[in-house]
Amino acid sequence: MAARKTAVLRRPPETDDYLYEPTERRIRGEWFGRTVVDSSRAVLVWAPGKPVPFYAFPREHVRLDLISASVSPSRSRQDVWQWYDIVVGDRRAYSPVCQLDVDGLDDRLVFQWFRWGETGPGEDLDEGERWFEEETEVFTHPRDPFHRVDALRSSRHVRVTIGDVVVGETRNPVLVFETGLPTRYYLPPEDVDFSVLEESEWRTSCPYKGIARYWSFSGTPPEDNVAWSYPEPFPGMEFIEGYVCFYDDAAEITVEE
């Protein structure tokens, strides 16, 4: 019997062309409480120079009665043929949908996920938009099958200082290895000096880890949002729950074996 071949998952190569491949996941998007797109025949697309992929959907899987040509397109792109608004009753989301002028994708519709800071007149992006892969809600942007995140417990000695202040020191960190990013060192909360940190109102979300809360340094000189933590990380990232990580451009992180 011939040896069975093994499939190797590889990140798409850098190219000036659009790359896309079908996904077997059912993708569903909602605006203002209405399902606007629901498809098990989406394709995942990587655009030249863009760090994260997006989905393109067959037109027949989009509620065309809930979209209309944009009354005030909020951006101009050479690869876009037409922008569309989503209209549900008296609610309107400005230009979250487009049709690309790209061979192989020009018969599909693309949705711009969570366009932070790109609001049109009267638009509120904090409400109304939700995305699901199967029945699991996804945040920030589509997950990339070529992007990997591993959280591993470690016994390395990690010391974090800001200026001459030791803000954290541990021999029980969790190391997070994420494709394309530097190794992150998460410290147990009991090994962090919160007397020199103040929680800020800043929050960010990650499709792989969850929603992060932030702390600012209250020492001299003070600095905003130097550290973060995931109080309720997504499944698979439980090791970092409540652990605190510092930006390496805001703190000096010393790691010993």
PDB file of C-alpha atoms in Angstrom:
ATOM      1  CA  MET A   1       0.000   0.000   0.000  1.00  0.00           C
ATOM      2  CA  ALA A   2       1.344   3.415  -0.933  1.00  0.00           C
ATOM      3  CA  ALA A   3       2.261   5.743   1.912  1.00  0.00           C
ATOM      4  CA  ARG A   4      -0.489   8.204   2.711  1.00  0.00           C
ATOM      5  CA  LYS A   5       0.379  11.802   1.868  1.00  0.00           C
ATOM      6  CA  THR A   6       0.217  14.498   4.524  1.00  0.00           C
ATOM      7  CA  ALA A   7      -1.273  17.939   3.839  1.00  0.00           C
ATOM      8  CA  VAL A   8       0.849  20.820   5.093  1.00  0.00           C
ATOM      9  CA  LEU A   9      -0.857  24.095   5.973  1.00  0.00           C
ATOM     10  CA  ARG A  10       1.227  27.015   4.746  1.00  0.00           C
ATOM     11  CA  ARG A  11       0.701  30.757   4.994  1.00  0.00           C
ATOM     12  CA  PRO A  12      -0.107  32.327   1.603  1.00  0.00           C
ATOM     13  CA  PRO A  13       3.034  33.753  -0.022  1.00  0.00           C
ATOM     14  CA  GLU A  14       3.606  37.480  -0.360  1.00  0.00           C
ATOM     15  CA  THR A  15       2.248  38.531  -3.730  1.00  0.00           C
ATOM     16  CA  ASP A  16       0.733  41.480  -5.567  1.00  0.00           C
ATOM     17  CA  ASP A  17      -2.244  39.324  -6.540  1.00  0.00           C
ATOM     18  CA  TYR A  18      -5.410  38.525  -4.609  1.00  0.00           C
ATOM     19  CA  LEU A  19      -5.366  35.004  -3.152  1.00  0.00           C
ATOM     20  CA  TYR A  20      -8.511  33.160  -2.152  1.00  0.00           C
ATOM     21  CA  GLU A  21      -9.709  29.720  -1.195  1.00  0.00           C
ATOM     22  CA  PRO A  22     -13.091  28.224  -0.259  1.00  0.00           C
ATOM     23  CA  THR A  23     -14.007  27.631   3.360  1.00  0.00           C
ATOM     24  CA  GLU A  24     -16.297  24.914   4.675  1.00  0.00           C
ATOM     25  CA  ARG A  25     -17.368  27.114   7.591  1.00  0.00           C
ATOM     26  CA  ARG A  26     -20.848  28.602   7.636  1.00  0.00           C
ATOM     27  CA  ILE A  27     -20.442  32.382   7.972  1.00  0.00           C
ATOM     28  CA  ARG A  28     -23.264  34.615   9.172  1.00  0.00           C
ATOM     29  CA  GLY A  29     -23.398  38.393   9.615  1.00  0.00           C
ATOM     30  CA  GLU A  30     -26.035  40.478  11.381  1.00  0.00           C
ATOM     31  CA  TRP A  31     -26.798  44.208  11.377  1.00  0.00           C
ATOM     32  CA  PHE A  32     -29.374  45.831  13.636  1.00  0.00           C
ATOM     33  CA  GLY A  33     -30.781  42.432  14.631  1.00  0.00           C
ATOM     34  CA  ARG A  34     -31.285  41.183  11.062  1.00  0.00           C
ATOM     35  CA  THR A  35     -29.277  38.493   9.278  1.00  0.00           C
ATOM     36  CA  VAL A  36     -27.847  40.167   6.180  1.00  0.00           C
ATOM     37  CA  VAL A  37     -25.588  37.358   4.961  1.00  0.00           C
ATOM     38  CA  ASP A  38     -25.638  33.624   5.659  1.00  0.00           C
ATOM     39  CA  SER A  39     -23.439  31.357   3.583  1.00  0.00           C
ATOM     40  CA  SER A  40     -21.672  28.003   3.596  1.00  0.00           C
ATOM     41  CA  ARG A  41     -20.005  28.840   0.276  1.00  0.00           C
ATOM     42  CA  ALA A  42     -17.899  31.852   1.214  1.00  0.00           C
ATOM     43  CA  VAL A  43     -14.304  32.211   0.093  1.00  0.00           C
ATOM     44  CA  LEU A  44     -11.531  33.535   2.332  1.00  0.00           C
ATOM     45  CA  VAL A  45      -9.543  36.258   0.579  1.00  0.00           C
ATOM     46  CA  TRP A  46      -6.065  37.692   1.165  1.00  0.00           C
ATOM     47  CA  ALA A  47      -5.589  41.119  -0.439  1.00  0.00           C
ATOM     48  CA  PRO A  48      -2.105  42.372  -1.368  1.00  0.00           C
ATOM     49  CA  GLY A  49      -0.437  44.120   1.553  1.00  0.00           C
ATOM     50  CA  LYS A  50      -3.293  43.462   4.007  1.00  0.00           C
ATOM     51  CA  PRO A  51      -2.439  41.731   7.315  1.00  0.00           C
ATOM     52  CA  VAL A  52      -5.746  39.881   7.781  1.00  0.00           C
ATOM     53  CA  PRO A  53      -8.098  38.105   5.366  1.00  0.00           C
ATOM     54  CA  PHE A  54     -11.764  38.757   4.648  1.00  0.00           C
ATOM     55  CA  TYR A  55     -14.724  36.768   3.331  1.00  0.00           C
ATOM     56  CA  ALA A  56     -16.392  37.179  -0.063  1.00  0.00           C
ATOM     57  CA  PHE A  57     -19.924  35.811  -0.427  1.00  0.00           C
ATOM     58  CA  PRO A  58     -22.133  34.632  -3.308  1.00  0.00           C
ATOM     59  CA  ARG A  59     -24.714  37.309  -4.065  1.00  0.00           C
ATOM     60  CA  GLU A  60     -27.556  34.816  -3.628  1.00  0.00           C
ATOM     61  CA  HIS A  61     -26.550  34.362   0.032  1.00  0.00           C
ATOM     62  CA  VAL A  62     -26.870  38.087   0.766  1.00  0.00           C
ATOM     63  CA  ARG A  63     -30.157  39.796   1.597  1.00  0.00           C
ATOM     64  CA  LEU A  64     -30.062  42.094  -1.422  1.00  0.00           C
ATOM     65  CA  ASP A  65     -33.293  43.735  -0.238  1.00  0.00           C
ATOM     66  CA  LEU A  66     -31.341  45.062   2.775  1.00  0.00           C
ATOM     67  CA  ILE A  67     -28.507  46.685   0.806  1.00  0.00           C
ATOM     68  CA  SER A  68     -28.492  49.617  -1.593  1.00  0.00           C
ATOM     69  CA  ALA A  69     -25.887  51.621  -3.501  1.00  0.00           C
ATOM     70  CA  SER A  70     -24.093  53.905  -1.035  1.00  0.00           C
ATOM     71  CA  VAL A  71     -25.560  57.377  -0.772  1.00  0.00           C
ATOM     72  CA  SER A  72     -22.232  58.710   0.478  1.00  0.00           C
ATOM     73  CA  PRO A  73     -19.317  56.306  -0.065  1.00  0.00           C
ATOM     74  CA  SER A  74     -16.962  56.744   2.894  1.00  0.00           C
ATOM     75  CA  ARG A  75     -13.806  55.753   1.012  1.00  0.00           C
ATOM     76  CA  SER A  76     -12.354  55.301  -2.444  1.00  0.00           C
ATOM     77  CA  ARG A  77     -10.359  52.262  -3.506  1.00  0.00           C
ATOM     78  CA  GLN A  78      -9.050  51.357  -6.921  1.00  0.00           C
ATOM     79  CA  ASP A  79     -10.069  47.708  -6.552  1.00  0.00           C
ATOM     80  CA  VAL A  80     -13.711  48.482  -5.594  1.00  0.00           C
ATOM     81  CA  TRP A  81     -16.366  48.759  -8.292  1.00  0.00           C
ATOM     82  CA  GLN A  82     -19.329  49.661  -6.034  1.00  0.00           C
ATOM     83  CA  TRP A  83     -19.993  50.408  -2.342  1.00  0.00           C
ATOM     84  CA  TYR A  84     -23.284  49.503  -0.670  1.00  0.00           C
ATOM     85  CA  ASP A  85     -25.086  50.655   2.478  1.00  0.00           C
ATOM     86  CA  ILE A  86     -27.040  48.299   4.728  1.00  0.00           C
ATOM     87  CA  VAL A  87     -30.538  49.600   5.431  1.00  0.00           C
ATOM     88  CA  VAL A  88     -32.771  47.981   8.065  1.00  0.00           C
ATOM     89  CA  GLY A  89     -35.904  50.007   8.680  1.00  0.00           C
ATOM     90  CA  ASP A  90     -34.727  53.512   9.570  1.00  0.00           C
ATOM     91  CA  ARG A  91     -31.204  52.298  10.440  1.00  0.00           C
ATOM     92  CA  ARG A  92     -28.383  52.665   7.930  1.00  0.00           C
ATOM     93  CA  ALA A  93     -24.765  51.423   8.010  1.00  0.00           C
ATOM     94  CA  TYR A  94     -22.670  53.386   5.534  1.00  0.00           C
ATOM     95  CA  SER A  95     -20.507  51.475   3.045  1.00  0.00           C
ATOM     96  CA  PRO A  96     -19.819  48.221   4.884  1.00  0.00           C
ATOM     97  CA  VAL A  97     -20.355  46.206   1.687  1.00  0.00           C
ATOM     98  CA  CYS A  98     -18.549  46.359  -1.626  1.00  0.00           C
ATOM     99  CA  GLN A  99     -18.200  44.631  -4.960  1.00  0.00           C
ATOM    100  CA  LEU A 100     -14.577  44.206  -6.013  1.00  0.00           C
ATOM    101  CA  ASP A 101     -13.261  44.921  -9.475  1.00  0.00           C
ATOM    102  CA  VAL A 102     -11.049  41.822  -9.267  1.00  0.00           C
ATOM    103  CA  ASP A 103     -11.134  38.850 -11.651  1.00  0.00           C
ATOM    104  CA  GLY A 104     -12.572  35.795  -9.938  1.00  0.00           C
ATOM    105  CA  LEU A 105     -14.172  37.806  -7.144  1.00  0.00           C
ATOM    106  CA  ASP A 106     -16.250  40.340  -9.052  1.00  0.00           C
ATOM    107  CA  ASP A 107     -19.403  38.196  -8.826  1.00  0.00           C
ATOM    108  CA  ARG A 108     -19.300  38.193  -5.013  1.00  0.00           C
ATOM    109  CA  LEU A 109     -19.965  40.701  -2.240  1.00  0.00           C
ATOM    110  CA  VAL A 110     -17.446  41.622   0.448  1.00  0.00           C
ATOM    111  CA  PHE A 111     -18.296  42.871   3.954  1.00  0.00           C
ATOM    112  CA  GLN A 112     -15.937  45.151   5.877  1.00  0.00           C
ATOM    113  CA  TRP A 113     -15.854  43.805   9.451  1.00  0.00           C
ATOM    114  CA  PHE A 114     -15.881  46.177  12.430  1.00  0.00           C
ATOM    115  CA  ARG A 115     -14.646  49.303  10.637  1.00  0.00           C
ATOM    116  CA  TRP A 116     -13.496  51.137  13.793  1.00  0.00           C
ATOM    117  CA  GLY A 117     -13.389  54.894  13.296  1.00  0.00           C
ATOM    118  CA  GLU A 118     -14.927  54.803   9.810  1.00  0.00           C
ATOM    119  CA  THR A 119     -18.444  55.955  10.562  1.00  0.00           C
ATOM    120  CA  GLY A 120     -20.738  57.781   8.220  1.00  0.00           C
ATOM    121  CA  PRO A 121     -23.356  60.402   9.192  1.00  0.00           C
ATOM    122  CA  GLY A 122     -25.509  59.079  11.999  1.00  0.00           C
ATOM    123  CA  GLU A 123     -23.811  55.668  12.032  1.00  0.00           C
ATOM    124  CA  ASP A 124     -22.983  53.892  15.277  1.00  0.00           C
ATOM    125  CA  LEU A 125     -20.662  50.918  14.835  1.00  0.00           C
ATOM    126  CA  ASP A 126     -20.869  49.926  18.489  1.00  0.00           C
ATOM    127  CA  GLU A 127     -24.286  48.402  17.945  1.00  0.00           C
ATOM    128  CA  GLY A 128     -25.881  46.241  15.324  1.00  0.00           C
ATOM    129  CA  GLU A 129     -22.947  44.303  13.845  1.00  0.00           C
ATOM    130  CA  ARG A 130     -22.264  40.676  14.794  1.00  0.00           C
ATOM    131  CA  TRP A 131     -20.396  37.873  13.014  1.00  0.00           C
ATOM    132  CA  PHE A 132     -20.510  34.109  13.466  1.00  0.00           C
ATOM    133  CA  GLU A 133     -18.492  31.165  12.187  1.00  0.00           C
ATOM    134  CA  GLU A 134     -20.967  28.302  12.548  1.00  0.00           C
ATOM    135  CA  GLU A 135     -22.613  29.301  15.882  1.00  0.00           C
ATOM    136  CA  THR A 136     -19.470  30.774  17.444  1.00  0.00           C
ATOM    137  CA  GLU A 137     -19.301  34.559  17.550  1.00  0.00           C
ATOM    138  CA  VAL A 138     -16.127  36.056  16.050  1.00  0.00           C
ATOM    139  CA  PHE A 139     -14.712  39.459  16.925  1.00  0.00           C
ATOM    140  CA  THR A 140     -12.475  42.046  15.219  1.00  0.00           C
ATOM    141  CA  HIS A 141     -11.750  40.215  11.943  1.00  0.00           C
ATOM    142  CA  PRO A 142     -12.020  36.729  10.397  1.00  0.00           C
ATOM    143  CA  ARG A 143      -9.693  34.107  11.780  1.00  0.00           C
ATOM    144  CA  ASP A 144      -6.787  33.264   9.500  1.00  0.00           C
ATOM    145  CA  PRO A 145      -6.226  29.468   9.126  1.00  0.00           C
ATOM    146  CA  PHE A 146      -2.519  30.195   8.569  1.00  0.00           C
ATOM    147  CA  HIS A 147      -2.250  32.172  11.821  1.00  0.00           C
ATOM    148  CA  ARG A 148      -1.382  30.230  14.963  1.00  0.00           C
ATOM    149  CA  VAL A 149      -1.450  31.243  18.630  1.00  0.00           C
ATOM    150  CA  ASP A 150      -0.002  29.009  21.371  1.00  0.00           C
ATOM    151  CA  ALA A 151      -0.060  29.781  25.105  1.00  0.00           C
ATOM    152  CA  LEU A 152       2.506  27.711  27.007  1.00  0.00           C
ATOM    153  CA  ARG A 153       3.273  27.612  30.715  1.00  0.00           C
ATOM    154  CA  SER A 154       6.947  28.254  31.446  1.00  0.00           C
ATOM    155  CA  SER A 155       9.486  28.320  34.283  1.00  0.00           C
ATOM    156  CA  ARG A 156      11.600  31.131  32.818  1.00  0.00           C
ATOM    157  CA  HIS A 157      12.557  34.018  35.066  1.00  0.00           C
ATOM    158  CA  VAL A 158      10.857  37.141  33.694  1.00  0.00           C
ATOM    159  CA  ARG A 159      11.495  40.588  35.166  1.00  0.00           C
ATOM    160  CA  VAL A 160       9.653  43.710  33.989  1.00  0.00           C
ATOM    161  CA  THR A 161      10.797  47.233  34.803  1.00  0.00           C
ATOM    162  CA  ILE A 162       9.579  50.685  33.796  1.00  0.00           C
ATOM    163  CA  GLY A 163      12.311  53.213  34.436  1.00  0.00           C
ATOM    164  CA  ASP A 164      13.825  52.071  37.724  1.00  0.00           C
ATOM    165  CA  VAL A 165      10.588  50.523  39.033  1.00  0.00           C
ATOM    166  CA  VAL A 166      10.122  46.749  39.035  1.00  0.00           C
ATOM    167  CA  VAL A 167       6.482  46.306  38.010  1.00  0.00           C
ATOM    168  CA  GLY A 168       6.538  42.534  37.769  1.00  0.00           C
ATOM    169  CA  GLU A 169       8.764  39.524  38.363  1.00  0.00           C
ATOM    170  CA  THR A 170       7.936  35.828  38.096  1.00  0.00           C
ATOM    171  CA  ARG A 171       9.206  32.324  37.499  1.00  0.00           C
ATOM    172  CA  ASN A 172       5.759  31.148  36.393  1.00  0.00           C
ATOM    173  CA  PRO A 173       4.953  33.067  33.235  1.00  0.00           C
ATOM    174  CA  VAL A 174       2.841  31.989  30.303  1.00  0.00           C
ATOM    175  CA  LEU A 175       4.541  32.540  26.959  1.00  0.00           C
ATOM    176  CA  VAL A 176       2.344  33.327  23.954  1.00  0.00           C
ATOM    177  CA  PHE A 177       3.759  32.515  20.536  1.00  0.00           C
ATOM    178  CA  GLU A 178       1.726  34.115  17.739  1.00  0.00           C
ATOM    179  CA  THR A 179       2.439  34.076  14.027  1.00  0.00           C
ATOM    180  CA  GLY A 180       4.130  37.296  12.908  1.00  0.00           C
ATOM    181  CA  LEU A 181       4.381  38.802  16.409  1.00  0.00           C
ATOM    182  CA  PRO A 182       7.127  38.829  19.055  1.00  0.00           C
ATOM    183  CA  THR A 183       6.859  36.390  21.947  1.00  0.00           C
ATOM    184  CA  ARG A 184       4.656  37.830  24.698  1.00  0.00           C
ATOM    185  CA  TYR A 185       5.323  37.166  28.387  1.00  0.00           C
ATOM    186  CA  TYR A 186       2.213  37.012  30.585  1.00  0.00           C
ATOM    187  CA  LEU A 187       2.794  37.337  34.348  1.00  0.00           C
ATOM    188  CA  PRO A 188       0.543  35.919  37.098  1.00  0.00           C
ATOM    189  CA  PRO A 189      -1.357  38.799  38.748  1.00  0.00           C
ATOM    190  CA  GLU A 190       0.167  37.978  42.140  1.00  0.00           C
ATOM    191  CA  ASP A 191       3.595  38.713  40.653  1.00  0.00           C
ATOM    192  CA  VAL A 192       2.622  42.167  39.357  1.00  0.00           C
ATOM    193  CA  ASP A 193       2.869  45.374  41.415  1.00  0.00           C
ATOM    194  CA  PHE A 194      -0.549  46.950  40.874  1.00  0.00           C
ATOM    195  CA  SER A 195       0.307  49.806  43.262  1.00  0.00           C
ATOM    196  CA  VAL A 196       2.047  51.530  40.324  1.00  0.00           C
ATOM    197  CA  LEU A 197      -0.650  50.640  37.782  1.00  0.00           C
ATOM    198  CA  GLU A 198      -4.088  52.140  37.205  1.00  0.00           C
ATOM    199  CA  GLU A 199      -6.753  50.458  35.103  1.00  0.00           C
ATOM    200  CA  SER A 200      -7.711  52.550  32.083  1.00  0.00           C
ATOM    201  CA  GLU A 201     -10.911  52.622  30.058  1.00  0.00           C
ATOM    202  CA  TRP A 202      -9.126  51.307  26.970  1.00  0.00           C
ATOM    203  CA  ARG A 203     -10.343  47.952  25.611  1.00  0.00           C
ATOM    204  CA  THR A 204      -9.334  45.963  22.533  1.00  0.00           C
ATOM    205  CA  SER A 205     -10.514  42.687  21.054  1.00  0.00           C
ATOM    206  CA  CYS A 206      -8.675  39.839  19.385  1.00  0.00           C
ATOM    207  CA  PRO A 207     -10.357  37.057  17.374  1.00  0.00           C
ATOM    208  CA  TYR A 208      -7.953  34.523  18.887  1.00  0.00           C
ATOM    209  CA  LYS A 209      -7.688  35.606  22.542  1.00  0.00           C
ATOM    210  CA  GLY A 210     -10.727  37.675  23.541  1.00  0.00           C
ATOM    211  CA  ILE A 211     -11.351  41.158  24.934  1.00  0.00           C
ATOM    212  CA  ALA A 212      -8.450  42.826  26.748  1.00  0.00           C
ATOM    213  CA  ARG A 213      -8.489  45.357  29.587  1.00  0.00           C
ATOM    214  CA  TYR A 214      -5.552  47.772  30.051  1.00  0.00           C
ATOM    215  CA  TRP A 215      -3.446  49.412  32.749  1.00  0.00           C
ATOM    216  CA  SER A 216      -1.431  52.633  32.705  1.00  0.00           C
ATOM    217  CA  PHE A 217       1.776  53.265  34.643  1.00  0.00           C
ATOM    218  CA  SER A 218       1.248  55.813  37.435  1.00  0.00           C
ATOM    219  CA  GLY A 219       4.928  56.302  38.273  1.00  0.00           C
ATOM    220  CA  THR A 220       7.289  58.984  36.989  1.00  0.00           C
ATOM    221  CA  PRO A 221       6.840  59.706  34.195  1.00  0.00           C
ATOM    222  CA  PRO A 222       3.329  58.254  33.827  1.00  0.00           C
ATOM    223  CA  GLU A 223       2.495  56.377  30.642  1.00  0.00           C
ATOM    224  CA  ASP A 224      -0.835  55.246  29.252  1.00  0.00           C
ATOM    225  CA  ASN A 225      -1.822  51.658  28.510  1.00  0.00           C
ATOM    226  CA  VAL A 226       1.465  49.870  29.168  1.00  0.00           C
ATOM    227  CA  ALA A 227      -0.063  46.489  30.029  1.00  0.00           C
ATOM    228  CA  TRP A 228      -3.095  44.361  29.283  1.00  0.00           C
ATOM    229  CA  SER A 229      -4.904  41.242  30.423  1.00  0.00           C
ATOM    230  CA  TYR A 230      -7.674  38.935  29.187  1.00  0.00           C
ATOM    231  CA  PRO A 231     -10.128  38.314  32.061  1.00  0.00           C
ATOM    232  CA  GLU A 232     -12.192  35.849  29.997  1.00  0.00           C
ATOM    233  CA  PRO A 233     -10.012  34.474  27.188  1.00  0.00           C
ATOM    234  CA  PHE A 234     -11.436  32.330  24.428  1.00  0.00           C
ATOM    235  CA  PRO A 235     -11.279  28.513  24.606  1.00  0.00           C
ATOM    236  CA  GLY A 236      -7.747  27.277  24.035  1.00  0.00           C
ATOM    237  CA  MET A 237      -6.222  30.362  25.707  1.00  0.00           C
ATOM    238  CA  GLU A 238      -7.263  29.588  29.291  1.00  0.00           C
ATOM    239  CA  PHE A 239      -3.653  29.695  30.524  1.00  0.00           C
ATOM    240  CA  ILE A 240      -3.545  33.502  30.155  1.00  0.00           C
ATOM    241  CA  GLU A 241      -6.744  34.177  32.107  1.00  0.00           C
ATOM    242  CA  GLY A 242      -6.060  37.151  34.380  1.00  0.00           C
ATOM    243  CA  TYR A 243      -2.344  37.186  33.555  1.00  0.00           C
ATOM    244  CA  VAL A 244      -0.738  40.545  32.722  1.00  0.00           C
ATOM    245  CA  CYS A 245       1.454  41.328  29.717  1.00  0.00           C
ATOM    246  CA  PHE A 246       3.528  44.470  29.131  1.00  0.00           C
ATOM    247  CA  TYR A 247       4.417  46.183  25.859  1.00  0.00           C
ATOM    248  CA  ASP A 248       8.121  45.760  25.201  1.00  0.00           C
ATOM    249  CA  ASP A 249       8.381  49.358  23.958  1.00  0.00           C
ATOM    250  CA  ALA A 250       6.962  50.674  27.251  1.00  0.00           C
ATOM    251  CA  ALA A 251       8.826  48.391  29.639  1.00  0.00           C
ATOM    252  CA  GLU A 252      12.152  46.589  29.793  1.00  0.00           C
ATOM    253  CA  ILE A 253      11.501  42.848  29.807  1.00  0.00           C
ATOM    254  CA  THR A 254      14.408  40.653  30.943  1.00  0.00           C
ATOM    255  CA  VAL A 255      14.096  36.916  30.361  1.00  0.00           C
ATOM    256  CA  GLU A 256      16.457  34.346  31.872  1.00  0.00           C
ATOM    257  CA  GLU A 257      16.486  30.564  31.553  1.00  0.00           C
TER     258      GLU A 257
END
